[in-house]
Each structure stands twice: as C-alpha cells, then as structure tokens.
C-alpha cells in the first residue's frame, strides 16, 4: 500500500480506505486516502510494535520480556497501570517512563490522525497539519480551523471552511468572516492586485464566500485594529491592503524617487562627426550606428539616477545595454546585471557577454546563520557596491521584489530598468513597470524603430503588427509564422499533440523538448491541465504504459514547472526542469533545472511534490521572461478578460525560431482588437507622484 503515513510503525494493524491502481514500474498497489490504527492484538504483533523504534532503548529482548509478563494485556497495562511495569526485571524507572511516554505519544499522533480524517482531511494534509502543530494539532484545529488557511501551504479558505462546518462552526462566525476577508485579499494578490477597494472586497466576500456585508465590514475593522490589514484612502477611494504589500508599495515609491533625485558620476559621449566615437565595444559596435532614440537612451543610462528603457522585439534594447556596459566599464565603473528569473538572466548574459544573475542571487538571498531564517543579505544596511545596476525583463518584476531591490541600491548608483511594457505584467502582485511609466516621474525612453526588419522574420514583424492592432500575416513560404486553422476547442489538444510529437520535429529536425505549448487557460479541453496529460502520453514512454492517466502523475523524463517560490530550495514560480529520478522507497524525486544558479539538481520529498506540475504545456502568463526555439500557441475562445492583445503579443514573442498558432482567424482578430489590459488594483502611481511632488 502507498500513501502518506505520519506515524506508522512495524507491528501495527491499520484499517485503510482507498483504491487499487497499477503503477507502471511497481505493478498493482493500493493507494491509501485515509487510515485508522487498530492496536496490535497478538503477542507477536505487540512485541514488533514495542521494538519497532517508537521507544528509544526498547529492543526486541526487553519487548519480549514485557509481552511474556503481560501478554495481550500489555498495551492496556502501559496506558492504565504503568506502575506494574516495575514487575519486569531489568526495567528501571527511566526506561519505564520512556516506554510509557513513547507509547502515549504515538497513540496521540494516531488519535490526531483519526480526528482529522474524520473531518474529511486527507492523509497528506493531516501529515502537514501535524508537522506544523505537533501534539497541539487537535486543539489548534478545534479552536480555530480557519488558521489552517493562513499557516499551512496548500490549505485555502474553502478547505478550512469545510473542516469548520464539520466541527459545527456557524456561517455567522466572526472567525469565519475574518478568514474570508484575508482569503479574498490573498486571492487578489495571487491575481496580481496589490489591494482591493473596500466596496469590491465586501461585494466579493459576500458573493463568493457567503458572508453578510455587515459582518464583513466588522471583520475589516477588527483586522485593521489588529494590524492584519491596512486601510488607505487614495483619491477618495478606500483601499484595503495586506500590510506587507502596503509597505512594499509605499517604500518602493519613496526609494525610487530618492534614487532618481540623487546625483551620480556622469559619463559623457563623444559623437562628433570628425573625431572617432568614444564607445566602440569588443564586437565593433559604435555609437555612430545608433538611432536618435537609442543614443538618447545610452546618454540617459550613463548619467541619470533612474532610466527606464522600453520597447518591443528588434528595437535595439540589447545594443543599448552592450554600449552602456562597455562605456561604464571603460570608465572604471563597476556594473551589476540581473533579471527576475534564471532563464532571463542567462539570456542577458549571452546577449551582453558579461556576468548576469537573478535578482535573488544579486541580493544574496539565503539563510541567516544567526537566526536560521531566510533573508536578503543585501539591504539598506549592506547595500550593493556598484556604480551602475542594470535590470532586464522588468515587466516580470513584481512589487515585493522591486522593493527588496531598491532597498539594496544606495543613492548615487545608476539604475537602468529594461523591459517591454506591452507584455503581460508580472506573475506576482503589482504592475511595477507599467505604473512606473504611467506616473511619468522618471526618464522613460521608448524604442519604436524595428532594426533589420527584413532579417528579423515574421515573428518580429507580427509581434509589432499585433501590438498596433493589426492581424498577423500567416503561412508565407519559408517563413517562421504559421496558423493551423481549428475552430473547435475540443480538437485543439489533438492538433497540439500532432505538432509537438511528430510534425514539427520532422519539419525542423528538432527534439520535441525544444517545443513549448502555450495556452491562456488552465482548465477545459484547451487548458494547461488537459494539454499536459495529452502531451505526456505522447512524449513520455512511461506514461504510455499506464492503463489510465486521468490525473496528473509525475514520472521520470517529464518536463515540469515549479509553481510557487521555494526560497529554501532556491527554485521559483515558473522555473522549468526535467525529472531525472524517482526513489519509490523514500518518496523522493530529483529535478534538473538547467538555469538554476545554485546547481541544477533539486530533490523533492513527497510533501513538496505539490509544488511541481507538468510543463509540456504552460500558461502564457507563466512563460514570461522565457524564450523557446518553437512555440505552439493555443488561441481558443475563452473569457473576454483573457482574450487580450498583450496576452497574444506575449505568447508570440516567446519564440526564437518558429511560431504556430492553433485557432481560427476570427478568434485571433478578437484577441488583437481587445487592447484593454486587465486592471490591477494598487496605489503605486499615486504614491510615486506624491513622492515626486507632482
């Protein structure tokens, strides 16, 4: 039998519930959903139980003597008449006490498991609850089951609510209302919002979670008084923040304007017609080759406190970075380069020829040896030592990480932020780049000219067409942008499977691993979940051997993605790798993340497996900052909020060599025409203008 058993020892008898399944490697096995302990009833079973290791210092010999004396009554004697253990020769007071405590502690764990499973909690979740609260688990859950949603990863409000209902907690419970408010704010954060307007928050909690408006208002007041949320009024609108997000937004605005106003060593450019150009990098790229807007960007980056450079593909952002880097280094300045993800940092390094890291590595994120807690070692007390910091792919930068970055940059250091403001905003909360540009408080250079357009191919051409609201051009001979016409969502997965497994590998002479499928949605016939199951069966021979694959199953050889930031492992939301081994005995799997700076191999225990998901297909949002040789983009009719121009633009700009859209022209036109970006609630623009005195 297989499952998660927080405290099971040899010699016990278990009553188990679950279902039979066939594992492709280990054959027929019983997958346990829940279990209950039945005390061992035979002398042999009791002996195995006592000598199994639950009590330190009690081995088979001593266990045999206890059982010989008390027989099948042994466990009752230990629990109810422990003084009788003195009848056993060689069992002194300390060992008697250890035996009683060991058996009682194990019994407590089993009672806790029975209690939690009686509330509908799975064995895996019960194990996480026990790991968090220990012997106090039952008391903690009884007192306030909603704390589980705050304190245990993988438990949301709805799970905690189901547990609470089984415990008899009423819908009008104040604890429930407070938990509902916090849950709604956390859900908003996961959707990219920094805050919610108070009326929106109350409406959503009332509608989604069945909490009366008056009770919700009281919960907001209580939580604000306790410091668990922050209220702020901006332009007469009351906004509700989680405190850490309010701090990040407020301080990011203050630190940004402090950096922008600070003076720094300025480097001048010589671009006279008669004298040789000052900047000529190792590849022979000269200032004289720049357009007027590029030249402006270089000058501003070399002299300003903060410079934002934004533009689409092919507009010369890399050229600017190379020349800025060369000029600063020639002048003896120390330059640091970074990007939000490992893959983006690797691309930056390849483009510039200079060392580039993730922002987390730049800020030396790790465990504090004194406190044992994870922290950024580079901060206001220990700032970065450089004259210039360059950050690429800033559209991916969320507000909390932007705050940590700015904390570590001292005034007088130049900061150059490079990104494409027309891409989707960050996966994390905030619209940092878009709001920074909208506030108009720091110099922004917009690059509009596409260089070497004839050489760039249809990917670059169509990306700019989409961005201008024009339909892309498809299926030109010997080009790199194609459309497979399919107007039925239920047929799109089959098209993706054929393209990835057979057609494109033959057409381009590449491996399927070089092809990434992108889609706007998670669920449904064209969602990430279904596409991954279809592609796994087609691409992983181990999956093809399985009798059924209706649920996500992770196997050796699978392409996977990390779906939450794990700072202990230093793998982050969106990182992609391949499973290279699975140890069935220890329930450990190892993933190779090729772009991870700390070493590519990361081991996961069974408790961490839920941080991974299949990644043969991924959402367009999760693909930000990545480039793939080939992308296959699903373009289905979905919710209007997802059928947006910037979503399609982000998808096609992920490809280096070839784009294939799967959809129909009418639906693609709907995406292109919809230029309404999904609104994210926040007050960053207003805070920036306040700090700038505007």
XYZ file of C-alpha atoms in Angstrom:
694
model
C 0.000 0.000 0.000
C 1.186 3.534 -0.753
C 0.288 6.855 0.810
C 1.424 9.343 3.436
C 1.620 7.927 6.975
C 2.941 10.440 9.525
C 3.360 7.839 12.270
C 3.169 4.177 11.333
C 5.408 1.500 12.809
C 6.080 -2.162 12.262
C 3.683 -4.393 14.155
C 0.631 -2.146 13.884
C -2.634 -3.126 12.266
C -4.257 -0.490 10.045
C -7.758 -0.184 8.643
C -7.271 1.535 5.289
C -9.520 3.176 2.680
C -8.569 3.979 -0.900
C -8.472 2.370 -4.304
C -6.424 -0.084 -6.311
C -4.200 1.227 -9.090
C -1.496 -0.136 -11.401
C 1.883 1.576 -11.237
C 3.905 1.364 -14.493
C 7.039 0.271 -12.603
C 5.812 -1.457 -9.423
C 2.579 -3.037 -10.603
C -0.632 -3.427 -8.618
C -0.787 -1.394 -5.393
C -3.352 0.117 -3.039
C -3.429 3.954 -2.927
C -4.472 4.958 0.600
C -6.671 8.019 1.088
C -7.165 7.569 4.836
C -6.369 5.084 7.550
C -7.106 4.249 11.179
C -4.928 2.445 13.678
C -6.107 -0.739 15.312
C -3.981 -1.743 18.297
C -1.999 -4.955 17.771
C -3.814 -7.826 19.485
C -1.415 -10.749 19.225
C 1.674 -11.137 21.447
C 3.886 -11.243 18.342
C 2.305 -8.054 16.992
C 2.709 -6.267 20.319
C 6.356 -7.314 20.503
C 7.047 -5.989 16.981
C 5.234 -2.767 17.840
C 7.182 -2.087 21.054
C 10.556 -2.913 19.488
C 9.926 -1.042 16.217
C 11.694 2.132 17.342
C 8.800 4.139 18.746
C 10.516 3.989 22.172
C 14.280 4.654 22.249
C 16.175 1.924 24.121
C 13.472 -0.733 23.937
C 14.774 -3.578 21.790
C 13.363 -6.995 20.892
C 14.708 -8.672 24.038
C 13.127 -6.258 26.508
C 9.921 -6.094 24.470
C 9.722 -9.894 24.637
C 10.049 -9.862 28.445
C 7.230 -7.284 28.765
C 4.969 -9.334 26.499
C 5.874 -12.579 28.275
C 4.734 -10.997 31.542
C 1.526 -9.281 30.420
C 0.575 -10.996 27.139
C -2.222 -9.423 25.124
C -2.928 -7.064 28.068
C 0.438 -5.313 27.588
C -0.750 -2.088 25.928
C -3.591 -1.641 28.453
C -1.137 -2.075 31.335
C 1.217 0.550 29.854
C -1.646 3.028 29.368
C -3.682 2.419 32.562
C -1.437 0.727 35.126
C 2.125 1.849 34.267
C 3.283 1.179 37.858
C 3.032 -2.557 37.133
C 5.968 -2.264 34.712
C 8.146 -2.468 37.840
C 7.352 -6.202 37.782
C 9.690 -6.602 34.774
C 13.248 -7.454 35.807
C 15.834 -5.039 34.348
C 13.281 -2.324 33.502
C 14.387 0.619 35.637
C 12.425 3.829 36.392
C 13.859 5.828 33.476
C 13.178 3.129 30.904
C 9.678 2.573 32.310
C 8.974 6.304 31.971
C 10.396 6.306 28.430
C 8.225 3.340 27.465
C 5.038 4.953 28.790
C 5.762 8.309 27.138
C 6.718 6.739 23.808
C 3.556 4.657 23.575
C 1.387 7.589 24.700
C 2.988 9.997 22.158
C 2.429 7.513 19.361
C -1.148 6.997 20.472
C -1.653 10.787 20.459
C -0.490 11.003 16.855
C -2.829 8.230 15.829
C -5.765 9.836 17.641
C -4.961 13.108 15.908
C -4.938 11.360 12.532
C -8.289 9.712 13.215
C -9.706 13.069 14.342
C -8.510 14.929 11.234
C -9.558 12.227 8.797
C -12.966 12.215 10.451
C -13.211 15.863 9.361
C -12.563 14.891 5.746
C -8.854 15.778 5.826
C -6.666 13.642 3.567
C -3.736 11.705 4.988
C -1.278 14.011 3.178
C -2.852 17.168 4.591
C -3.139 15.621 8.052
C 0.597 14.991 7.907
C 1.283 18.656 7.121
C -1.014 19.768 9.937
C 0.786 17.515 12.392
C 4.179 18.740 11.170
C 3.074 22.342 11.810
C 1.371 21.956 15.217
C 2.703 18.710 16.657
C 0.768 17.325 19.616
C -1.311 20.528 19.718
C -2.838 19.829 16.290
C -6.265 18.737 17.539
C -6.513 21.683 19.925
C -5.433 24.172 17.240
C -7.970 22.885 14.713
C -10.797 22.810 17.249
C -10.106 26.358 18.480
C -9.958 27.987 15.042
C -9.857 25.797 11.923
C -9.512 28.903 9.758
C -5.945 29.404 10.938
C -5.021 26.478 8.684
C -5.613 28.711 5.651
C -3.097 31.240 7.000
C -0.436 28.911 8.278
C -0.260 25.821 6.039
C 0.618 25.865 2.339
C -1.971 24.106 0.243
C -4.875 24.882 2.600
C -7.191 27.569 1.293
C -10.204 29.146 2.881
C -12.568 26.644 1.280
C -10.741 23.633 2.742
C -10.620 25.256 6.169
C -14.290 26.169 5.803
C -15.265 22.558 5.121
C -13.389 21.462 8.245
C -15.070 24.223 10.248
C -18.533 23.217 9.043
C -17.904 19.627 10.162
C -16.880 20.988 13.565
C -20.173 22.863 13.788
C -18.812 26.401 13.241
C -21.656 28.649 12.035
C -21.740 30.756 8.878
C -22.033 33.884 11.041
C -18.853 33.132 12.972
C -16.603 36.185 13.342
C -13.569 33.942 12.833
C -15.071 32.817 9.536
C -15.677 36.411 8.390
C -12.118 37.449 9.248
C -10.675 34.422 7.475
C -12.867 35.127 4.445
C -11.618 38.723 4.191
C -7.978 37.664 4.425
C -8.561 34.868 1.932
C -10.131 37.260 -0.580
C -7.168 39.639 -0.255
C -4.742 36.756 -0.741
C -6.674 35.590 -3.792
C -6.493 39.152 -5.117
C -2.732 39.133 -4.531
C -2.407 35.867 -6.471
C -4.324 37.559 -9.302
C -1.805 40.417 -9.325
C -3.618 43.025 -7.231
C -1.807 44.997 -4.547
C -5.083 45.776 -2.774
C -8.847 45.849 -3.254
C -11.222 48.802 -2.966
C -13.315 48.272 0.148
C -16.657 48.021 -1.749
C -15.140 45.442 -4.144
C -13.740 43.418 -1.247
C -17.088 43.368 0.595
C -19.003 42.502 -2.580
C -16.671 39.612 -3.453
C -16.622 38.166 0.078
C -20.411 38.345 0.234
C -20.846 36.857 -3.233
C -18.098 34.227 -3.282
C -17.972 33.146 0.359
C -21.499 33.818 1.631
C -20.559 36.303 4.361
C -23.049 39.059 5.192
C -21.843 42.553 4.211
C -22.264 43.899 7.733
C -20.225 41.030 9.167
C -17.564 41.586 6.500
C -17.319 45.274 7.417
C -16.881 44.341 11.071
C -14.207 41.826 10.136
C -12.283 44.505 8.178
C -12.449 46.842 11.181
C -11.257 44.107 13.563
C -8.407 43.036 11.298
C -7.253 46.620 10.750
C -7.242 47.235 14.515
C -5.150 44.080 14.970
C -2.678 45.192 12.276
C -3.517 42.273 9.990
C -4.584 44.538 7.133
C -4.024 48.191 6.218
C -6.617 50.759 5.128
C -5.671 53.734 2.934
C -7.780 56.268 1.064
C -6.459 57.340 -2.354
C -8.460 59.820 -4.438
C -11.460 59.350 -2.125
C -11.406 55.565 -2.636
C -10.859 53.399 0.474
C -8.352 50.655 -0.343
C -7.638 47.534 1.713
C -4.105 46.047 1.691
C -2.320 43.141 3.249
C 0.266 45.001 5.402
C 3.340 43.602 3.650
C 2.032 44.725 0.262
C 1.212 48.211 1.534
C 4.732 48.523 2.942
C 6.275 47.312 -0.328
C 4.259 49.758 -2.434
C 4.853 52.764 -0.184
C 8.574 52.175 0.276
C 9.194 51.299 -3.385
C 7.798 54.689 -4.384
C 9.897 56.508 -1.778
C 13.107 54.667 -2.618
C 12.564 55.075 -6.359
C 12.259 58.850 -6.172
C 15.179 59.101 -3.733
C 17.334 57.226 -6.231
C 16.063 59.282 -9.175
C 16.908 62.587 -7.458
C 20.379 61.581 -6.248
C 23.365 62.873 -8.206
C 25.822 60.397 -9.688
C 29.052 60.394 -11.679
C 28.081 61.242 -15.231
C 29.797 59.867 -18.321
C 29.777 61.972 -21.487
C 29.626 60.649 -25.051
C 31.785 61.830 -27.920
C 29.728 61.529 -31.070
C 31.285 64.308 -33.146
C 31.464 63.848 -36.893
C 35.228 64.442 -37.101
C 36.562 62.515 -34.102
C 36.406 58.753 -33.558
C 33.454 57.617 -31.492
C 34.174 57.156 -27.784
C 32.164 53.953 -27.481
C 33.180 51.020 -29.625
C 32.605 47.683 -27.951
C 34.548 44.474 -28.474
C 32.321 43.482 -31.395
C 32.957 46.785 -33.152
C 29.535 48.246 -32.370
C 29.851 52.053 -32.410
C 27.795 54.918 -31.043
C 27.602 56.276 -34.561
C 25.471 53.280 -35.543
C 22.730 54.261 -33.107
C 19.417 55.870 -33.935
C 18.489 59.102 -32.199
C 16.282 57.310 -29.661
C 18.989 54.731 -28.932
C 21.587 57.463 -28.469
C 19.241 59.238 -26.069
C 18.833 56.003 -24.109
C 22.599 55.463 -23.832
C 23.202 59.033 -22.668
C 20.425 58.887 -20.102
C 21.567 55.491 -18.776
C 25.098 56.816 -18.271
C 24.044 59.992 -16.482
C 20.635 59.579 -14.814
C 19.749 58.236 -11.402
C 16.965 56.038 -12.824
C 16.373 55.269 -16.500
C 13.563 53.178 -17.962
C 14.097 51.743 -21.462
C 11.089 50.059 -23.033
C 10.423 48.625 -26.476
C 9.342 45.545 -28.353
C 11.456 42.864 -30.048
C 14.058 44.078 -32.537
C 14.084 47.683 -31.301
C 17.692 47.616 -30.111
C 17.463 47.165 -26.346
C 20.393 44.729 -26.350
C 22.528 47.089 -28.443
C 21.954 49.854 -25.907
C 22.847 47.604 -22.991
C 26.088 46.466 -24.637
C 27.214 50.024 -25.267
C 26.214 51.298 -21.823
C 28.023 48.376 -20.214
C 31.164 48.925 -22.316
C 31.327 52.670 -21.674
C 30.790 52.317 -17.923
C 33.390 49.566 -17.605
C 35.879 51.517 -19.746
C 35.464 54.411 -17.309
C 36.328 52.076 -14.436
C 32.798 51.727 -13.087
C 31.500 48.509 -11.562
C 28.326 47.334 -13.310
C 25.932 44.663 -11.989
C 23.446 42.922 -14.309
C 20.422 40.910 -13.212
C 16.967 39.693 -14.236
C 13.982 38.275 -12.319
C 14.466 34.623 -13.387
C 17.359 32.279 -14.065
C 16.398 31.858 -17.700
C 16.132 35.634 -18.249
C 19.490 36.157 -16.516
C 21.081 33.542 -18.766
C 19.741 35.321 -21.854
C 21.048 38.665 -20.579
C 24.488 37.166 -20.033
C 24.551 35.659 -23.520
C 23.455 38.970 -25.067
C 25.997 41.184 -23.286
C 28.903 38.818 -22.705
C 29.003 39.962 -19.057
C 28.052 38.055 -15.925
C 24.348 38.305 -15.094
C 22.449 36.751 -12.188
C 18.950 36.520 -10.845
C 17.848 39.361 -8.589
C 17.681 36.917 -5.685
C 21.316 35.948 -6.242
C 22.296 39.607 -6.717
C 20.748 40.408 -3.331
C 22.423 37.316 -1.790
C 19.226 35.663 -0.654
C 19.836 32.831 1.794
C 19.723 31.594 5.382
C 20.885 33.930 8.135
C 23.287 31.842 10.223
C 22.356 33.675 13.435
C 18.577 33.444 13.168
C 18.221 30.468 10.815
C 15.727 32.490 8.748
C 15.823 33.214 5.037
C 16.636 36.824 4.191
C 18.189 39.166 1.629
C 21.725 39.836 2.842
C 21.975 42.885 0.595
C 19.726 45.577 2.039
C 19.788 49.151 3.348
C 22.439 48.257 5.954
C 24.527 46.265 3.473
C 23.919 47.836 0.035
C 25.258 46.697 -3.316
C 28.680 48.074 -4.219
C 28.433 49.313 -7.797
C 28.167 52.494 -9.781
C 25.533 51.088 -12.147
C 22.859 48.374 -11.825
C 21.091 47.069 -14.939
C 17.896 45.011 -14.601
C 16.441 43.303 -17.686
C 12.930 41.869 -18.265
C 11.438 44.330 -15.789
C 7.894 43.536 -16.941
C 8.333 40.366 -14.827
C 9.361 42.291 -11.709
C 6.643 42.307 -9.045
C 6.321 44.944 -6.341
C 7.674 42.983 -3.342
C 10.867 42.054 -5.210
C 11.230 45.588 -6.600
C 11.111 46.831 -3.006
C 13.898 44.471 -1.928
C 15.994 45.533 -4.938
C 15.642 49.262 -4.274
C 16.420 48.774 -0.583
C 19.844 47.488 -1.594
C 20.755 50.292 -4.039
C 22.301 53.322 -2.373
C 21.717 56.861 -3.703
C 24.317 57.844 -6.263
C 24.106 54.464 -8.017
C 22.628 54.478 -11.510
C 19.689 52.151 -12.108
C 18.700 51.116 -15.635
C 15.402 49.223 -15.955
C 14.823 47.490 -19.300
C 11.633 45.767 -20.359
C 8.690 45.550 -22.709
C 5.749 47.390 -21.155
C 3.352 45.859 -23.689
C 3.858 42.347 -22.343
C 1.721 40.861 -19.613
C 2.504 42.175 -16.141
C 4.359 40.133 -13.541
C 3.015 36.878 -12.142
C 3.400 38.397 -8.670
C 1.414 41.390 -7.397
C 1.640 44.860 -8.886
C 2.194 46.434 -12.314
C 5.621 47.804 -11.479
C 6.932 48.683 -14.948
C 3.616 49.845 -16.382
C 2.837 52.016 -13.346
C 6.357 53.456 -13.252
C 5.968 54.580 -16.867
C 2.420 55.866 -16.285
C 3.493 58.001 -13.310
C 5.912 59.942 -15.567
C 8.236 60.658 -12.654
C 11.484 59.208 -14.047
C 13.009 59.413 -17.554
C 11.468 56.840 -19.921
C 12.970 56.094 -23.340
C 10.532 54.394 -25.703
C 12.095 52.472 -28.595
C 9.790 52.291 -31.594
C 12.054 51.615 -34.579
C 12.472 47.980 -35.627
C 16.015 47.436 -36.940
C 16.934 44.943 -39.685
C 13.248 44.182 -40.113
C 13.864 42.216 -43.314
C 16.237 39.895 -41.454
C 14.088 39.586 -38.356
C 11.424 37.410 -39.963
C 7.702 37.268 -39.414
C 7.878 36.685 -35.649
C 9.156 40.217 -35.007
C 7.021 41.700 -37.785
C 3.843 40.068 -36.492
C 4.603 40.924 -32.872
C 4.633 44.602 -33.819
C 1.569 44.202 -36.023
C -0.341 42.657 -33.109
C 0.851 45.451 -30.831
C -0.514 48.038 -33.289
C -3.858 46.243 -33.537
C -3.189 44.632 -36.925
C -3.744 40.989 -37.783
C -0.612 38.849 -38.130
C 0.498 37.513 -41.520
C 0.474 33.707 -41.725
C 1.808 30.796 -43.719
C 4.245 32.564 -46.032
C 6.566 30.139 -47.776
C 9.897 29.601 -45.979
C 8.838 31.870 -43.116
C 8.542 31.379 -39.369
C 4.905 32.158 -38.509
C 2.068 29.721 -39.213
C -1.613 29.208 -38.463
C -3.288 25.809 -38.083
C -6.976 26.550 -38.565
C -9.083 24.897 -35.857
C -12.275 26.468 -34.556
C -13.299 23.730 -32.099
C -11.619 23.816 -28.698
C -12.137 20.084 -28.157
C -9.933 19.350 -31.216
C -7.061 21.673 -30.293
C -5.328 19.239 -27.935
C -5.065 16.670 -30.739
C -3.572 19.330 -33.015
C -1.017 20.243 -30.343
C -0.106 16.589 -29.839
C 0.441 16.024 -33.566
C 2.518 19.192 -33.913
C 4.771 18.533 -30.922
C 5.195 14.767 -31.231
C 5.513 14.392 -34.998
C 5.040 17.264 -37.452
C 7.372 19.946 -36.094
C 10.235 17.609 -35.095
C 10.229 16.224 -38.677
C 9.827 19.661 -40.290
C 12.575 21.364 -38.261
C 14.798 18.383 -37.338
C 14.483 19.175 -33.619
C 13.569 17.291 -30.465
C 10.053 17.703 -29.015
C 11.688 19.150 -25.866
C 12.533 22.294 -27.883
C 8.820 22.962 -28.462
C 6.699 24.718 -25.849
C 2.903 24.718 -25.946
C 1.285 27.876 -24.560
C -2.364 28.469 -23.711
C -4.337 31.237 -21.974
C -6.319 28.966 -19.616
C -5.747 26.254 -17.013
C -8.974 24.244 -17.312
C -11.111 22.822 -20.064
C -10.287 20.991 -23.306
C -7.586 23.504 -24.240
C -6.374 24.190 -20.695
C -2.917 23.571 -19.275
C -4.047 20.527 -17.262
C -5.637 18.607 -20.144
C -2.922 19.522 -22.652
C -0.238 18.259 -20.281
C -1.920 14.886 -19.872
C -2.302 14.511 -23.637
C 1.285 15.548 -24.337
C 2.697 13.429 -21.516
C 1.132 10.309 -23.017
C 2.574 11.188 -26.415
C 6.078 12.207 -25.312
C 6.946 10.125 -22.234
C 7.121 6.359 -22.903
C 6.496 5.645 -19.200
C 3.158 7.463 -19.366
C 2.157 5.461 -22.424
C 2.457 2.255 -20.354
C -0.119 3.413 -17.804
C -3.606 1.959 -18.050
C -5.250 5.262 -17.122
C -3.955 8.783 -16.747
C -6.897 10.953 -15.783
C -4.940 12.696 -13.028
C -1.558 14.414 -13.126
C 1.142 11.819 -12.476
C 4.826 12.757 -12.326
C 7.226 10.329 -14.000
C 10.921 10.204 -14.823
C 11.527 12.151 -18.028
C 8.623 14.569 -17.523
C 9.064 18.276 -18.195
C 7.884 20.061 -15.024
C 7.459 23.558 -13.640
C 7.814 24.922 -10.114
C 4.526 26.695 -9.279
C 5.443 28.595 -6.114
C 8.535 30.325 -4.792
C 10.552 27.952 -2.607
C 13.301 30.021 -1.049
C 14.841 27.101 0.814
C 15.410 25.212 -2.427
C 16.036 28.458 -4.369
C 13.597 27.485 -7.102
C 10.934 29.936 -8.119
C 7.490 30.192 -9.630
C 7.865 29.462 -13.358
C 11.241 27.649 -13.238
C 11.232 24.666 -15.614
C 13.155 21.409 -15.468
C 13.048 17.656 -16.128
C 12.536 14.844 -13.607
C 15.702 12.732 -13.705
C 14.976 10.213 -10.943
C 12.254 8.976 -8.587
C 13.060 6.883 -5.500
C 9.884 4.956 -4.704
C 11.159 3.763 -1.308
C 11.944 7.237 0.058
C 9.261 9.055 -1.976
C 11.869 11.457 -3.332
C 12.243 12.764 -6.842
C 15.039 14.824 -8.363
C 14.545 17.561 -10.949
C 17.211 19.022 -13.215
C 16.688 22.804 -13.514
C 19.266 23.836 -16.157
C 19.016 27.573 -15.430
C 19.321 27.342 -11.650
C 22.401 29.200 -10.404
C 22.900 27.155 -7.235
C 23.343 23.881 -9.158
C 20.816 22.268 -11.430
C 19.681 19.264 -9.336
C 16.945 19.747 -6.717
C 15.423 16.953 -4.600
C 11.767 16.948 -3.565
C 10.163 14.862 -0.827
C 6.558 13.687 -1.049
C 5.433 16.760 0.910
C 6.900 19.036 -1.793
C 5.526 17.253 -4.846
C 2.528 19.570 -4.975
C 4.926 22.415 -5.845
C 5.547 20.798 -9.239
C 3.264 20.406 -12.219
C 3.704 19.061 -15.732
C 5.048 21.678 -18.150
C 4.755 20.248 -21.664
C 2.132 22.984 -21.851
C 2.064 26.075 -19.682
C 0.047 29.243 -19.357
C 1.148 32.250 -21.384
C 1.479 34.175 -18.130
C 3.945 31.622 -16.742
C 6.063 31.828 -19.908
C 7.112 35.435 -19.282
C 10.833 36.071 -19.456
C 11.435 32.763 -21.225
C 12.414 32.063 -24.802
C 11.907 28.790 -26.633
C 13.090 27.715 -30.065
C 9.488 26.950 -31.074
C 6.140 27.828 -29.513
C 2.736 26.378 -30.329
C 0.085 28.834 -29.131
C -3.494 27.773 -28.444
C -5.879 30.622 -29.360
C -9.333 29.485 -28.148
C -12.481 31.427 -27.404
C -12.397 31.909 -23.646
C -13.369 34.565 -21.132
C -13.120 38.069 -22.683
C -10.723 39.157 -19.916
C -8.199 36.624 -21.249
C -8.682 37.317 -24.967
C -6.379 40.332 -24.965
C -3.819 41.827 -27.314
C -0.992 41.850 -24.786
C -1.571 38.169 -23.980
C -1.219 37.153 -27.646
C 1.734 39.532 -28.045
C 3.481 37.988 -25.037
C 2.933 34.484 -26.439
C 4.383 35.088 -29.906
C 7.418 36.981 -28.541
C 8.487 33.857 -26.606
C 9.690 32.160 -29.830
C 13.133 32.439 -31.415
C 12.700 30.233 -34.479
C 9.056 29.444 -35.200
C 5.511 30.300 -34.056
C 2.477 28.137 -34.769
C -0.947 29.432 -33.769
C -3.786 26.942 -33.381
C -7.164 28.653 -33.762
C -9.227 30.477 -36.346
C -8.767 33.929 -37.866
C -11.944 35.359 -36.397
C -10.928 34.429 -32.839
C -7.401 35.753 -33.356
C -8.907 39.038 -34.541
C -10.852 39.247 -31.262
C -7.598 38.968 -29.296
C -5.869 41.585 -31.447
C -8.719 44.104 -31.196
C -9.041 43.802 -27.410
C -6.398 46.227 -26.107
C -7.925 46.531 -22.617
C -5.298 45.219 -20.248
C -6.631 43.513 -17.143
C -6.768 46.155 -14.432
C -4.715 45.580 -11.305
C -5.732 47.452 -8.191
C -2.979 49.404 -6.492
C -1.807 52.857 -5.476
C 1.751 52.872 -6.832
C 1.183 55.596 -9.425
C -0.348 57.897 -6.832
C 2.426 57.205 -4.332
C 5.094 57.917 -6.956
C 3.568 61.259 -7.917
C 3.269 62.158 -4.220
C 6.947 61.368 -3.598
C 7.866 63.341 -6.734
C 5.845 66.321 -5.515
C 3.518 66.281 -8.523
